[in-house]
PDB file of C-alpha atoms in Angstrom:
ATOM      1  CA  MET A   1      -2.824   6.889  31.443  1.00 49.00           C
ATOM      2  CA  SER A   2      -0.851   8.660  28.722  1.00 52.00           C
ATOM      3  CA  SER A   3      -2.630  10.386  25.865  1.00 53.00           C
ATOM      4  CA  ASP A   4      -1.053   7.878  23.423  1.00 55.00           C
ATOM      5  CA  SER A   5      -2.552   4.989  25.388  1.00 63.00           C
ATOM      6  CA  PHE A   6      -5.915   6.690  25.398  1.00 64.00           C
ATOM      7  CA  ILE A   7      -5.840   7.250  21.621  1.00 63.00           C
ATOM      8  CA  PHE A   8      -4.835   3.644  20.971  1.00 62.00           C
ATOM      9  CA  ASP A   9      -7.591   2.407  23.313  1.00 69.00           C
ATOM     10  CA  ILE A  10     -10.169   4.377  21.309  1.00 68.00           C
ATOM     11  CA  PHE A  11      -8.747   3.039  18.036  1.00 65.00           C
ATOM     12  CA  ARG A  12      -8.773  -0.528  19.370  1.00 69.00           C
ATOM     13  CA  THR A  13     -12.361  -0.168  20.621  1.00 70.00           C
ATOM     14  CA  LYS A  14     -13.681   1.284  17.360  1.00 69.00           C
ATOM     15  CA  THR A  15     -11.807  -1.010  14.958  1.00 69.00           C
ATOM     16  CA  GLY A  16     -11.210  -4.182  16.933  1.00 64.00           C
ATOM     17  CA  ILE A  17      -7.557  -4.005  15.860  1.00 63.00           C
ATOM     18  CA  ASP A  18      -4.968  -4.390  18.595  1.00 60.00           C
ATOM     19  CA  THR A  19      -2.206  -1.921  17.695  1.00 53.00           C
ATOM     20  CA  TRP A  20      -0.037  -3.134  20.557  1.00 51.00           C
ATOM     21  CA  LYS A  21       0.745  -6.478  18.905  1.00 52.00           C
ATOM     22  CA  LYS A  22       4.431  -7.223  18.625  1.00 46.00           C
ATOM     23  CA  LYS A  23       4.408  -7.046  14.834  1.00 50.00           C
ATOM     24  CA  MET A  24       3.234  -3.436  15.058  1.00 49.00           C
ATOM     25  CA  GLU A  25       5.999  -2.501  17.541  1.00 52.00           C
ATOM     26  CA  LYS A  26       3.615   0.027  19.119  1.00 52.00           C
ATOM     27  CA  LYS A  27       3.528   2.112  15.938  1.00 65.00           C
ATOM     28  CA  ALA A  28       0.278   2.595  14.086  1.00 67.00           C
ATOM     29  CA  THR A  29       0.899   3.463  10.442  1.00 83.00           C
ATOM     30  CA  TYR A  30      -1.729   4.499   7.976  1.00 87.00           C
ATOM     31  CA  LEU A  31      -2.357   5.535   4.376  1.00 89.00           C
ATOM     32  CA  VAL A  32      -4.622   8.402   3.385  1.00 92.00           C
ATOM     33  CA  ARG A  33      -7.633   7.133   1.437  1.00 92.00           C
ATOM     34  CA  ASP A  34      -9.461  10.458   1.125  1.00 92.00           C
ATOM     35  CA  GLU A  35      -7.872  13.685   2.357  1.00 92.00           C
ATOM     36  CA  LYS A  36     -10.987  15.817   1.951  1.00 93.00           C
ATOM     37  CA  ARG A  37     -13.179  13.481   4.003  1.00 93.00           C
ATOM     38  CA  LEU A  38     -10.317  12.718   6.442  1.00 91.00           C
ATOM     39  CA  ILE A  39     -10.392   8.958   5.835  1.00 91.00           C
ATOM     40  CA  VAL A  40      -7.314   6.806   6.463  1.00 92.00           C
ATOM     41  CA  ASP A  41      -6.698   3.054   6.436  1.00 91.00           C
ATOM     42  CA  PRO A  42      -4.179   1.095   8.486  1.00 88.00           C
ATOM     43  CA  SER A  43      -1.196   0.340   6.265  1.00 85.00           C
ATOM     44  CA  TRP A  44      -1.677  -3.409   6.679  1.00 83.00           C
ATOM     45  CA  ASP A  45      -5.285  -3.179   5.400  1.00 84.00           C
ATOM     46  CA  ALA A  46      -5.335  -0.264   2.946  1.00 83.00           C
ATOM     47  CA  LYS A  47      -8.237  -0.259   0.492  1.00 84.00           C
ATOM     48  CA  GLU A  48      -6.920   2.451  -1.836  1.00 90.00           C
ATOM     49  CA  ILE A  49      -4.902   5.678  -1.589  1.00 90.00           C
ATOM     50  CA  ASP A  50      -5.591   9.310  -2.430  1.00 92.00           C
ATOM     51  CA  THR A  51      -3.083   9.756  -5.267  1.00 92.00           C
ATOM     52  CA  GLN A  52      -3.715  13.513  -5.508  1.00 94.00           C
ATOM     53  CA  TYR A  53      -2.822  13.902  -1.816  1.00 93.00           C
ATOM     54  CA  TYR A  54       0.447  11.970  -2.192  1.00 93.00           C
ATOM     55  CA  LYS A  55       1.325  13.851  -5.412  1.00 94.00           C
ATOM     56  CA  LEU A  56       0.864  17.129  -3.525  1.00 93.00           C
ATOM     57  CA  LEU A  57       3.177  15.874  -0.757  1.00 92.00           C
ATOM     58  CA  LEU A  58       5.808  14.856  -3.295  1.00 93.00           C
ATOM     59  CA  ASP A  59       5.559  18.203  -5.078  1.00 94.00           C
ATOM     60  CA  LYS A  60       6.016  20.075  -1.790  1.00 93.00           C
ATOM     61  CA  ALA A  61       8.984  17.893  -0.813  1.00 92.00           C
ATOM     62  CA  TYR A  62      10.579  18.437  -4.228  1.00 93.00           C
ATOM     63  CA  GLU A  63      10.228  22.216  -3.901  1.00 93.00           C
ATOM     64  CA  GLU A  64      11.807  22.142  -0.428  1.00 91.00           C
ATOM     65  CA  ILE A  65      14.748  20.105  -1.694  1.00 89.00           C
ATOM     66  CA  VAL A  66      15.292  22.342  -4.728  1.00 89.00           C
ATOM     67  CA  ARG A  67      15.366  25.434  -2.501  1.00 89.00           C
ATOM     68  CA  MET A  68      18.084  23.830  -0.344  1.00 87.00           C
ATOM     69  CA  LEU A  69      20.364  22.995  -3.288  1.00 85.00           C
ATOM     70  CA  PRO A  70      23.177  25.416  -3.996  1.00 85.00           C
ATOM     71  CA  LYS A  71      22.559  27.763  -6.899  1.00 80.00           C
ATOM     72  CA  SER A  72      24.410  26.558  -9.982  1.00 71.00           C
ATOM     73  CA  SER A  73      27.100  28.914 -11.141  1.00 59.00           C
ATOM     74  CA  SER A  74      27.310  29.669 -14.824  1.00 54.00           C
ATOM     75  CA  ARG A  75      30.350  28.111 -16.448  1.00 53.00           C
ATOM     76  CA  SER A  76      32.131  29.587 -19.391  1.00 51.00           C
ATOM     77  CA  ASN A  77      32.931  27.082 -22.141  1.00 49.00           C
TER      78      ASN A  77
END
């Protein structure tokens, strides 16, 4: 048994949700409800999201993108 199968079996046992249904295409997706308490919800049944967590992710992504952009050269008018 692969480790992925084992993890999905535990998830299925604890939640009663069959992640192997065709509509899921064997991919479990989730949204973070509370980062500090490590609580997530399946994307198809999300109660709420941790907006501070997602803002932090967006801020980090923005900084990474800005660093990759070429430095602007000063133009003389």
